[in-house]
Coordinates of C-alpha atoms and ligand atoms in Angstrom, one line a residue:
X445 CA -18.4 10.5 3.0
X446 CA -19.3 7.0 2.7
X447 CA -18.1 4.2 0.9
X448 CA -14.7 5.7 -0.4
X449 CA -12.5 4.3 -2.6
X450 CA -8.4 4.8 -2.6
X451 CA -6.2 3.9 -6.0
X452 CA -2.5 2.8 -5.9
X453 CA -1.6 5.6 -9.0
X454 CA 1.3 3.4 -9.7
X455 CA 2.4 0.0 -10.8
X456 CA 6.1 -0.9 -11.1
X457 CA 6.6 0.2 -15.1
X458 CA 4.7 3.3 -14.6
X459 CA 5.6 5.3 -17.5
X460 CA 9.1 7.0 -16.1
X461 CA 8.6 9.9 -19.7
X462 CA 8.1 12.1 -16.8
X463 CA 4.5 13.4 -17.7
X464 CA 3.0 11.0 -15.0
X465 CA 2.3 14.2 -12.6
X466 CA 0.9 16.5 -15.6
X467 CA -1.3 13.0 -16.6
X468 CA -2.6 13.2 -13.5
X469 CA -3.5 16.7 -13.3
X470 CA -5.6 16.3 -16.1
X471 CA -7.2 12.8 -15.2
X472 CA -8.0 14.3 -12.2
X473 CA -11.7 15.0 -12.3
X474 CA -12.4 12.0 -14.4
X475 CA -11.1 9.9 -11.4
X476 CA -13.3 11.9 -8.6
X477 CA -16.1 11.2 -11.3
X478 CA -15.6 7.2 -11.5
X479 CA -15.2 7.3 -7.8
X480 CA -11.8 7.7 -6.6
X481 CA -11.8 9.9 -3.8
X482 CA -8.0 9.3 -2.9
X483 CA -4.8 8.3 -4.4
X484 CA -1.7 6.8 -3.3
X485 CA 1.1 8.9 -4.6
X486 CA 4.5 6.9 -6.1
X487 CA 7.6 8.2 -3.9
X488 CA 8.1 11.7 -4.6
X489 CA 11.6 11.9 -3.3
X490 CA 14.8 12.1 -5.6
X491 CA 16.1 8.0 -6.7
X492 CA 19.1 7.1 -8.2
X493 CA 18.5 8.4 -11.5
X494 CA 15.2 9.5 -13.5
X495 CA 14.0 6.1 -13.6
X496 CA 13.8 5.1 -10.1
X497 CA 10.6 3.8 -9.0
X498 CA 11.2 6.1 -5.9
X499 CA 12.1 3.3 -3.8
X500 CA 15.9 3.8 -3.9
X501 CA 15.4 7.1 -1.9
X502 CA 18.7 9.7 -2.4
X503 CA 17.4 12.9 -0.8
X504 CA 14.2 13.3 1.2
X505 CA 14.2 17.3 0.3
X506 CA 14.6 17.0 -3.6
X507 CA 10.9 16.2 -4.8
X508 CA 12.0 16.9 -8.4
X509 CA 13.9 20.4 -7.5
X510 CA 17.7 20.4 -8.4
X511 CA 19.9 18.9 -10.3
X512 CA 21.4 15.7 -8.5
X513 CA 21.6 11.7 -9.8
X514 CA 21.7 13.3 -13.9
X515 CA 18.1 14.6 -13.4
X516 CA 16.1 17.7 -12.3
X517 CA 13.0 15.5 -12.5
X518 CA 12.0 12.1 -10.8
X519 CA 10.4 9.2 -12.8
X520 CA 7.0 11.1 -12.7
X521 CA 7.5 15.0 -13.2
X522 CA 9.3 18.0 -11.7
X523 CA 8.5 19.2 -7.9
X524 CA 6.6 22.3 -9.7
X525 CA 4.1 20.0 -12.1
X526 CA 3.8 17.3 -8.8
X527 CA 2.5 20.2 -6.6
X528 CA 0.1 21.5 -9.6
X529 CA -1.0 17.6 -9.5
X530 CA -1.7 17.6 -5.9
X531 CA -3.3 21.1 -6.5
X532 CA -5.5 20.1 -8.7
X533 CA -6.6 16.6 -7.2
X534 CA -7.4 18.1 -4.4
X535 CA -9.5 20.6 -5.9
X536 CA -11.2 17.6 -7.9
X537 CA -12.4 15.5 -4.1
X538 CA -9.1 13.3 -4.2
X539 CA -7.1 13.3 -1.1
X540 CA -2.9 12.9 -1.8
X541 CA -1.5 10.1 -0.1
X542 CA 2.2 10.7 -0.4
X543 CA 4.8 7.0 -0.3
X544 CA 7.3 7.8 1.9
X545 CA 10.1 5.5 2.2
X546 CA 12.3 6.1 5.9
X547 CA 14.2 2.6 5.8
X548 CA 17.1 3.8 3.7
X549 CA 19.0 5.8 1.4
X550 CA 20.8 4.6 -1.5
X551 CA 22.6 5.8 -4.4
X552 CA 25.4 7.5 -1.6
X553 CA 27.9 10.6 -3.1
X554 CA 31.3 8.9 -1.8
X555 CA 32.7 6.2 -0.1
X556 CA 33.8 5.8 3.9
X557 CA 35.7 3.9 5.5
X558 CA 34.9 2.5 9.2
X559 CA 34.3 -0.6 10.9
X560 CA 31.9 -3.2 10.8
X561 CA 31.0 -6.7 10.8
X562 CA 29.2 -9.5 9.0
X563 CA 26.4 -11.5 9.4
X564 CA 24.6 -14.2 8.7
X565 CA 21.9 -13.8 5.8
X566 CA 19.7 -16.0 7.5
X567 CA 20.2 -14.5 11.2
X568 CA 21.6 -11.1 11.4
X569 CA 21.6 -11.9 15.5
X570 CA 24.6 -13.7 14.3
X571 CA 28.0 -12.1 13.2
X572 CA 29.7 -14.3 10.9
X573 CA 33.1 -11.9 11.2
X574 CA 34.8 -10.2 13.6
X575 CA 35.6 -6.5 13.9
X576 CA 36.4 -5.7 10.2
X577 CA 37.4 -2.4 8.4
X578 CA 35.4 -2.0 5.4
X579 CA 34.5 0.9 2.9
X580 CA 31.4 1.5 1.4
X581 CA 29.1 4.1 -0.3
X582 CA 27.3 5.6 2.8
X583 CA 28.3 9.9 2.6
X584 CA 25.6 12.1 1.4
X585 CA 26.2 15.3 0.9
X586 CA 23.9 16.7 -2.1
X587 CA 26.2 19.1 -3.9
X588 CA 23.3 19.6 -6.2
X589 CA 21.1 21.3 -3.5
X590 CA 23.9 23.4 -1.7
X591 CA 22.1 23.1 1.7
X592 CA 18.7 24.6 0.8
X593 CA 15.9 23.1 3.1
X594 CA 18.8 21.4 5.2
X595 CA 22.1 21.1 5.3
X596 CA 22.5 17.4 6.9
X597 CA 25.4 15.7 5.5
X598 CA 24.7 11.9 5.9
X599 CA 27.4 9.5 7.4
X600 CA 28.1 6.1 8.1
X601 CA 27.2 6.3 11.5
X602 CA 23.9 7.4 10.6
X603 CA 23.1 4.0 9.0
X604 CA 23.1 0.8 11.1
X605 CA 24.0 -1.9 7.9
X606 CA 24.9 -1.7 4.4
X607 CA 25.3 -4.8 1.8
X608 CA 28.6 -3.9 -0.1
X609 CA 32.3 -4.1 1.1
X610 CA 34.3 -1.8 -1.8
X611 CA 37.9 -2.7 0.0
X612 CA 37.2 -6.6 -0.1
X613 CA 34.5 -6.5 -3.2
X614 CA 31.9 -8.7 -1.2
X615 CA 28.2 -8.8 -0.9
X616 CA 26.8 -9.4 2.3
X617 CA 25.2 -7.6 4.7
X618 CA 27.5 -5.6 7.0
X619 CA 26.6 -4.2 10.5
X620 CA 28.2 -0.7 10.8
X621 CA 29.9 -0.7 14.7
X622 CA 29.9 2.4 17.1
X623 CA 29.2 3.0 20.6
X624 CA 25.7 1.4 21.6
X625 CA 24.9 0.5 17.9
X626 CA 23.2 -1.9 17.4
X627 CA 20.1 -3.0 14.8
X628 CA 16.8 -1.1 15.8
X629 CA 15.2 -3.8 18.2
X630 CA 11.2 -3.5 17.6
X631 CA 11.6 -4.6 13.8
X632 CA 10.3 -7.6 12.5
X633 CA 11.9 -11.0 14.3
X634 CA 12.1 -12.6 10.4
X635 CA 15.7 -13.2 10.1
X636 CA 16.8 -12.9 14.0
X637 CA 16.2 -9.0 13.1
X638 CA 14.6 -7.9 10.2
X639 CA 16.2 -4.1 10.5
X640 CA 18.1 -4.5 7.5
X641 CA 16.6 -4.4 3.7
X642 CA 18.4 -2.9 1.4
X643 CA 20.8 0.1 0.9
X644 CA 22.1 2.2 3.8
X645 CA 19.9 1.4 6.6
X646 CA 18.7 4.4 8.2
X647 CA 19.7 3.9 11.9
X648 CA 16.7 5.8 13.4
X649 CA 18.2 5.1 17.0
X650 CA 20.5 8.3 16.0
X651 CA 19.7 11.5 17.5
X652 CA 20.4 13.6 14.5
X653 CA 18.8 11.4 12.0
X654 CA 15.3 12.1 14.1
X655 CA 15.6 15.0 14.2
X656 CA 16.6 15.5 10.5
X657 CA 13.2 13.0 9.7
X658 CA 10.9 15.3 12.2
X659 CA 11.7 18.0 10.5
X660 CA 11.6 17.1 7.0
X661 CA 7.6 15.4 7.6
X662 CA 7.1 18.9 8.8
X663 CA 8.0 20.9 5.6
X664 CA 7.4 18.2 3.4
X665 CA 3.5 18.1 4.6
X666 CA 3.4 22.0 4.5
X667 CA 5.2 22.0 0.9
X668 CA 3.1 19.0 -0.3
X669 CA -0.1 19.7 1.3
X670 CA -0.2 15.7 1.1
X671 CA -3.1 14.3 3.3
X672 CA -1.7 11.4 4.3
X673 CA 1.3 9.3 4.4
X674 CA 1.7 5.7 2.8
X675 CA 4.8 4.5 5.3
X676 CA 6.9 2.1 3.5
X677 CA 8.5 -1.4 4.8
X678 CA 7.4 -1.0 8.2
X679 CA 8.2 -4.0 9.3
X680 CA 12.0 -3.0 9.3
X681 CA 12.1 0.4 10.7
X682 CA 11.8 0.6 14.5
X683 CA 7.9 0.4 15.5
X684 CA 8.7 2.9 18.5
X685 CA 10.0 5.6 16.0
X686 CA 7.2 5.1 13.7
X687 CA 4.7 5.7 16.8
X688 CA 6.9 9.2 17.9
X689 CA 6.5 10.5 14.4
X690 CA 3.0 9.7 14.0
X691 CA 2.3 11.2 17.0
X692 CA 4.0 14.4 16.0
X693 CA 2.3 14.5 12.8
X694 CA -0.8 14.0 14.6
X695 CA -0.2 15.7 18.1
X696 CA 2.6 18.4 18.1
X697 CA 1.9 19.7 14.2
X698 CA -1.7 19.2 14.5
X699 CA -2.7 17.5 11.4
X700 CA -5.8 15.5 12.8
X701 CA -7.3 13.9 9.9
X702 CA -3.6 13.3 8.9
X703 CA -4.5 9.7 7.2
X704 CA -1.6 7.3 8.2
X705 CA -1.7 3.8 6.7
X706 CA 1.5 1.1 5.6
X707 CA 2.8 -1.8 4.5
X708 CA 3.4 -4.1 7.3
X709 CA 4.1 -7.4 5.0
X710 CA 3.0 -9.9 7.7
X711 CA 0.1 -12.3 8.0
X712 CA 0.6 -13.5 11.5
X713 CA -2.3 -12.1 13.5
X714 CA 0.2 -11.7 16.9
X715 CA 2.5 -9.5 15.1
X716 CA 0.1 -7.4 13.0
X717 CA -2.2 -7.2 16.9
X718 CA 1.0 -6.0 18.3
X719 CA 2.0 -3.4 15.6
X720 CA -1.2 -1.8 16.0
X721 CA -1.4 -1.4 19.5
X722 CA 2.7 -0.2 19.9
X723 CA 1.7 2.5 16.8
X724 CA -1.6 3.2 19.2
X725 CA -3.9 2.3 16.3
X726 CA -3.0 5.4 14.5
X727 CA -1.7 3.6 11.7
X728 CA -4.1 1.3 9.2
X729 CA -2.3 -1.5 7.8
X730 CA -2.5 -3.3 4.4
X731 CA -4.6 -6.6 4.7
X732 CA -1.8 -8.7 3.8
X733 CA -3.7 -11.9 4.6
X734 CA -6.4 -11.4 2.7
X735 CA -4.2 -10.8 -0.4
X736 CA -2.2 -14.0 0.5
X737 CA -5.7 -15.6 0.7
X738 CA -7.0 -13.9 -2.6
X739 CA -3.6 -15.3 -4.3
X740 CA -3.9 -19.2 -2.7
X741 CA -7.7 -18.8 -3.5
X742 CA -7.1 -17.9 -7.6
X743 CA -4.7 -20.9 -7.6
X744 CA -6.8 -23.8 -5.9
X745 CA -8.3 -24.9 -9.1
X746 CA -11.5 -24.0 -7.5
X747 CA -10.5 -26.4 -4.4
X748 CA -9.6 -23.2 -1.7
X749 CA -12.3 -23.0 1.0
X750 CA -14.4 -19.8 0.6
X751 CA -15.8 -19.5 3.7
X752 CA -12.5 -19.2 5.2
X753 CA -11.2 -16.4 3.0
X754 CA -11.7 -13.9 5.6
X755 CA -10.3 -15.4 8.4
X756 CA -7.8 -14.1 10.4
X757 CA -7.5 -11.3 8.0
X758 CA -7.2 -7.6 8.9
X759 CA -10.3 -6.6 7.8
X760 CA -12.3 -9.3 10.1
X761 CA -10.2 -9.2 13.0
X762 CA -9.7 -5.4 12.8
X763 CA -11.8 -4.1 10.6
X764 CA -11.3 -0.3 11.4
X765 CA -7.5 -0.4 10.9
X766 CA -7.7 -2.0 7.5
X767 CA -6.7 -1.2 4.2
X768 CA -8.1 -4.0 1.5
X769 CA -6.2 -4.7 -2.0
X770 CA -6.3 -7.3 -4.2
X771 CA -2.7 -6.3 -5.8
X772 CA 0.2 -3.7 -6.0
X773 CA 3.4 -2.6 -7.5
X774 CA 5.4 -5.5 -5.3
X775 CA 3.1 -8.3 -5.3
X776 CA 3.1 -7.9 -9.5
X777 CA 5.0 -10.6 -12.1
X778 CA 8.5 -10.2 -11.6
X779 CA 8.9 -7.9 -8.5
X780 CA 9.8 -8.1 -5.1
X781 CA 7.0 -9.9 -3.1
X782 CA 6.0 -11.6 -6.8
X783 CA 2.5 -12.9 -5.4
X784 CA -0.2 -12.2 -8.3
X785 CA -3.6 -12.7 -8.4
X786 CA -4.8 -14.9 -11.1
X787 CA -6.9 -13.5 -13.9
X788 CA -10.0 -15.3 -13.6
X789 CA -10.0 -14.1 -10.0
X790 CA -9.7 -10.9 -10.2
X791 CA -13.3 -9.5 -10.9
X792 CA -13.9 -11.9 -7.3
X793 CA -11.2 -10.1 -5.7
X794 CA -12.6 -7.1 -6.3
X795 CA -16.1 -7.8 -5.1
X796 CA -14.4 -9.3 -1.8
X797 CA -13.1 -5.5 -1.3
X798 CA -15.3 -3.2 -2.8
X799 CA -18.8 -4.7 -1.8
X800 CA -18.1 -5.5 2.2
X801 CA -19.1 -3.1 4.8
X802 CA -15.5 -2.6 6.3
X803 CA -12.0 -1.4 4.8
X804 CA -10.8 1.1 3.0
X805 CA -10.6 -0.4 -0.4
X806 CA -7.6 0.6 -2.8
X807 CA -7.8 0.0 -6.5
X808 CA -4.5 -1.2 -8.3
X809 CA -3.8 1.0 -11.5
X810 CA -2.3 -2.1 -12.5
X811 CA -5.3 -3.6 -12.6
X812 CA -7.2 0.0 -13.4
X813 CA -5.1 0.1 -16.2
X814 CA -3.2 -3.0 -16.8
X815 CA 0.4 -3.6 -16.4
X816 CA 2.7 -2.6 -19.3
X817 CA 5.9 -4.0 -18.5
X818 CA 7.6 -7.1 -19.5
X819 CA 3.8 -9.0 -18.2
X820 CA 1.0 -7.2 -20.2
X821 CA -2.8 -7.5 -19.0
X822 CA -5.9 -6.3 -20.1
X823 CA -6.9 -2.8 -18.5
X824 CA -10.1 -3.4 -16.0
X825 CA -11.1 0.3 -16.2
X826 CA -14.6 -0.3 -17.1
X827 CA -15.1 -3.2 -15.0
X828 CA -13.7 -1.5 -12.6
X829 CA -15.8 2.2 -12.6
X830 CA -18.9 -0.3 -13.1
X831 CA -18.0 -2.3 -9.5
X832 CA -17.0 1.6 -8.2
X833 CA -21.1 2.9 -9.4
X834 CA -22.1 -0.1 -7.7
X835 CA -20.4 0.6 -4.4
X836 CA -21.6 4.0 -4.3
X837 CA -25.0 3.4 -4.9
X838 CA -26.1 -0.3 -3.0
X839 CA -22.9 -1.0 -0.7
X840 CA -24.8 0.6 2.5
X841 CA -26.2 -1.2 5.5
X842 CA -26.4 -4.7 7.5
X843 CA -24.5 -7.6 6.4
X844 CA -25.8 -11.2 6.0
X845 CA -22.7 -13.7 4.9
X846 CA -23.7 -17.2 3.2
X847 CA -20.7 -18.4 3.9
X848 CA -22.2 -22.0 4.0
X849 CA -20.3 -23.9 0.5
X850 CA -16.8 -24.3 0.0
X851 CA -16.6 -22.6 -3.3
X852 CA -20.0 -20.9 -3.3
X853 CA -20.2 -17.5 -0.9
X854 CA -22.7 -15.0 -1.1
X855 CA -23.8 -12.1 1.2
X856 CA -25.9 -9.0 1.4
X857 CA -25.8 -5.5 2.2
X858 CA -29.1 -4.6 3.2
X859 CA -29.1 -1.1 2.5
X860 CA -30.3 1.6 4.3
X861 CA -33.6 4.3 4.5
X862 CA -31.8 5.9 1.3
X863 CA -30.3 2.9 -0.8
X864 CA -31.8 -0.3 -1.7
X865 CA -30.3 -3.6 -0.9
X866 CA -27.2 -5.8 -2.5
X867 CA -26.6 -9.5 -3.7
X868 CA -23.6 -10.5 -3.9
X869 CA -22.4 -14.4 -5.3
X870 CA -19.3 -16.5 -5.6
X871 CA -18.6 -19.3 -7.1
X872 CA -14.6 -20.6 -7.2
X873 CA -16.3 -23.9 -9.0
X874 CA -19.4 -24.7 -11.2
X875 CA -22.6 -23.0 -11.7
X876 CA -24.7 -22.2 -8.9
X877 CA -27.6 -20.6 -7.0
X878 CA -28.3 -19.7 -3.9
X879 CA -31.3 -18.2 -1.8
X880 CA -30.6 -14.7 0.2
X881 CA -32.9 -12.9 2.0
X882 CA -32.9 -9.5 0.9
X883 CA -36.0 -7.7 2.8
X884 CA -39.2 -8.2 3.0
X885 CA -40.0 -4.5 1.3
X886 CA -38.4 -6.4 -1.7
X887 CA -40.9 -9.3 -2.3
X888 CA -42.0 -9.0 -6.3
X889 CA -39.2 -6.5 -7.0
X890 CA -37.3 -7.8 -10.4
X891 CA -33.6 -7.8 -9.3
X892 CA -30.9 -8.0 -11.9
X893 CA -27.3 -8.5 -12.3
X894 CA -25.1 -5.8 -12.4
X895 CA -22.3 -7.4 -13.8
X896 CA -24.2 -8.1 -16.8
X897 CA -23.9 -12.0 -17.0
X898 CA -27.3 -13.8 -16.1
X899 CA -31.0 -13.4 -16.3
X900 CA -33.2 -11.4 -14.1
X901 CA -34.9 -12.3 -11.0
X902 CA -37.9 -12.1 -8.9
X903 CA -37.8 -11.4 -5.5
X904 CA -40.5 -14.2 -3.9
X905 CA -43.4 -12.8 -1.4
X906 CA -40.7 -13.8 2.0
X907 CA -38.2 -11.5 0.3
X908 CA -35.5 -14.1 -0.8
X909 CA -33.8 -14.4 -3.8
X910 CA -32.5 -17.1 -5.8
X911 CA -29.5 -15.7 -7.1
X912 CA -27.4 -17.7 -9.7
X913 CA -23.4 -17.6 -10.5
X914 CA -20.6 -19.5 -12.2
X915 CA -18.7 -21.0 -13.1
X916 CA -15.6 -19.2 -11.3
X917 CA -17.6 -16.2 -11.3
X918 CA -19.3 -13.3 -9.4
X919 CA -22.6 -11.8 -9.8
X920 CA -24.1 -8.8 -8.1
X921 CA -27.7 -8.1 -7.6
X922 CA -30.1 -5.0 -7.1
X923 CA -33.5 -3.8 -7.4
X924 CA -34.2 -3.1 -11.1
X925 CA -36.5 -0.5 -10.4
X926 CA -33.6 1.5 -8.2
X927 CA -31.3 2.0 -11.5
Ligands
LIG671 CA1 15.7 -0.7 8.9

């Protein structure tokens, strides 16, 4: 199907009253009508408590199942009303991508003792300590599931770091010691070695921790009937493990259209050209960049250079592989990777991913919806569904940039035998026309602005356009007679 649209279900103060799953059960043909055809999932995997995002990942096999952390439930529902949510999206046109966080565990049952040492912050290439005997929280054994699914009990030698000495009371980050361990290698070279995060680092060197991890993707994708995964933090899990489990997925358990797509937070080109190829282009990525450019753009004062926006992005330099978002549950106020688009910029933002012949777009709900933590914004929902309408209906054939002004861009799909062309305009800066060529079959046609904020037009006997915007604005353009 063409032109489809994913939606991050999620922001980072998602209602945690536990009705998010039976919510979206019911939203679920409303959102296949305003032209969602997938969503992105919040971690479905058993937290520290009901109120976990899902990023502090306990156990892998409690989706919302047994009683463990003081809940049956997650943050979003029971395992019975998330599968009747998936059950029902799918039945609606959405496709299920499921998060699913592999770096670590946290929230551990009891506390072991073994050695390890310290390093530096800044360089964990460098031990700060020598051989040291520490204790920290690193045993799972999930007395509240009684070895249903698996029975696995997790130790310390299945982790490679963890950030908390009990014996000595100190913060840092620890590397645990044993024979051959080390930090997974093919991470991320931020930091010396970027393996470590947070939590118990899962060391995914360990041969019982693969196979633990190959066979819970197995049941989890036959229990879930997920299409697609969502990897988390992928820049500090081991690329070459990442590749063998895709390729199971793929290969050995035959899930072709298996969608597979993650956040690599990078936006040097090198690196993101290199995870690609070592991952054998299985996996789309995130287009970091083009967030980071989206963000620097909103904040220029209307003095960022447009027609640079898309360079060296994911979408231009690998436009197959690429997953385009303005903004998500870590790049939000007050999170983790705190990198918000401004306002004004937004309506832009979504323009730049939602009217462009490449990337898979994905809609933020807290954008969709608004956030409702401790930073309130408005709800774009039918600013939104409008730019969705107009994606479905004139986002279809060639592509003409007028990338040719610092703060004014424009471009045009051309459309196809079945859809008539689109004008798209930018301005960062003051009011402004410019003249596109939209087709010669156009000339007389009345073309008028979608997003509702100037005048008509008339398409001149060459087929160009003089299309107007601003200030700080976007306006998009089609055939009046085509509505
Ligand atoms: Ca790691």
């Amino acid at each position: 199907m063409a032109n489809e649209v994913m939606m991050q279900s999620f922001e980072w103060d998602t209602d945690g009253s536990g009705d998010f799953y039976k919510k979206l059960k019911k939203d679920a043909k409303t959102l296949k009508e305003n032209g969602i055809d997938g969503l992105w999932l919040p971690p479905m995997t058993k937290g520290g408590s009901d109120m976990d995002v899902g990023y502090g990942v306990y156990d892998l096999w409690d989706l919302g199942e047994f009683d463990q952390k003081g809940t049956i439930r997650t943050k979003y529902g029971t395992k019975e009303e998330l599968l009747d949510a998936i059950d029902s999206l799918k039945k609606a046109g959405i496709k299920c991508y499921a998060d699913v966080v592999l770096n670590h565990k946290g929230n551990a049952d009891f506390k072991e003792e073994f050695k390890a040492v310290m390093v530096d912050q800044n360089n964990r290439e460098q031990d700060v300590s020598g051989e040291m005997d520490i204790e920290a929280w690193t045993g799972f054994d999930f007395k509240g599931r009684a070895g249903k699914y698996s029975d696995m009990v997790w130790h310390y030698y299945h982790f490679s770091g963890v950030d908390y000495d009990v014996k000595s009371d100190t913060s840092a980050i620890f590397r645990i010691l044993g024979d051959g361990k080390y930090w997974d290698e093919d991470v991320s070279g931020e930091k010396g070695n970027f393996d470590y995060l947070m939590n118990c680092d899962i060391d995914h060197d360990h041969p019982e921790v693969r196979e633990e991890i190959f066979k819970w993707v197995d049941w989890f994708i036959d229990e879930t009937k997920v299409d697609g995964f969502r990897y988390d933090a992928l820049k500090h899990i081991s690329s070459n493990f990442i590749h063998d489990l895709s390729d199971h997925i793929i290969n050995e358990k035959g899930e072709e259209n298996f969608y597979l797509f993650g956040e690599f937070w990078q936006h040097n080109k090198e690196e993101i050209a290199k995870y690609l190829e070592t991952t054998d282009y299985n996996i789309d990525l995130f287009d970091v960049p083009l967030h980071f450019h989206m963000q620097e753009a909103s904040k220029s004062m209307g003095n960022y250079d447009m027609r640079k926006i898309f360079d060296n992005t994911i979408v231009a330099d690998f436009p197959a592989q690429a997953v385009t978002f303005v903004d998500n549950h870590d790049s939000q106020p007050g999170q983790s990777l705190d990198s918000w688009v401004e306002d004004w910029f937004k309506e832009i933002a979504y323009a730049m991913i939602l009217f462009r012949k490449d990337g898979y777009p994905c809609i933020f709900a807290g954008d969709y919806y608004g956030l409702i933590g401790e930073v309130k914004t408005e709800a774009k929902y039918d600013l939104i569904n409008n730019m969705l309408k107009v994606r479905k209906n004139y986002n279809y054939g060639e592509e003409d940039n007028y990338f040719d002004d610092p703060s004014v861009i424009g471009w045009v799909r051309r459309g196809d035998e079945d859809h008539k062309p689109l004008a798209v305009l930018i301005s960062i800066k003051d009011m402004a026309e410019k003249q596109m060529f939209v087709g010669e079959s156009e000339a007389g046609a009345t073309y008028v602005d979608l997003s509702g904020k100037n005048e008509d037009i008339t398409i001149d006997e060459n087929g160009n356009g003089v299309f107007t915007v601003g200030p700080g604005a976007v306006t998009y353009w089609a055939n009046k007679e085509s509505l």
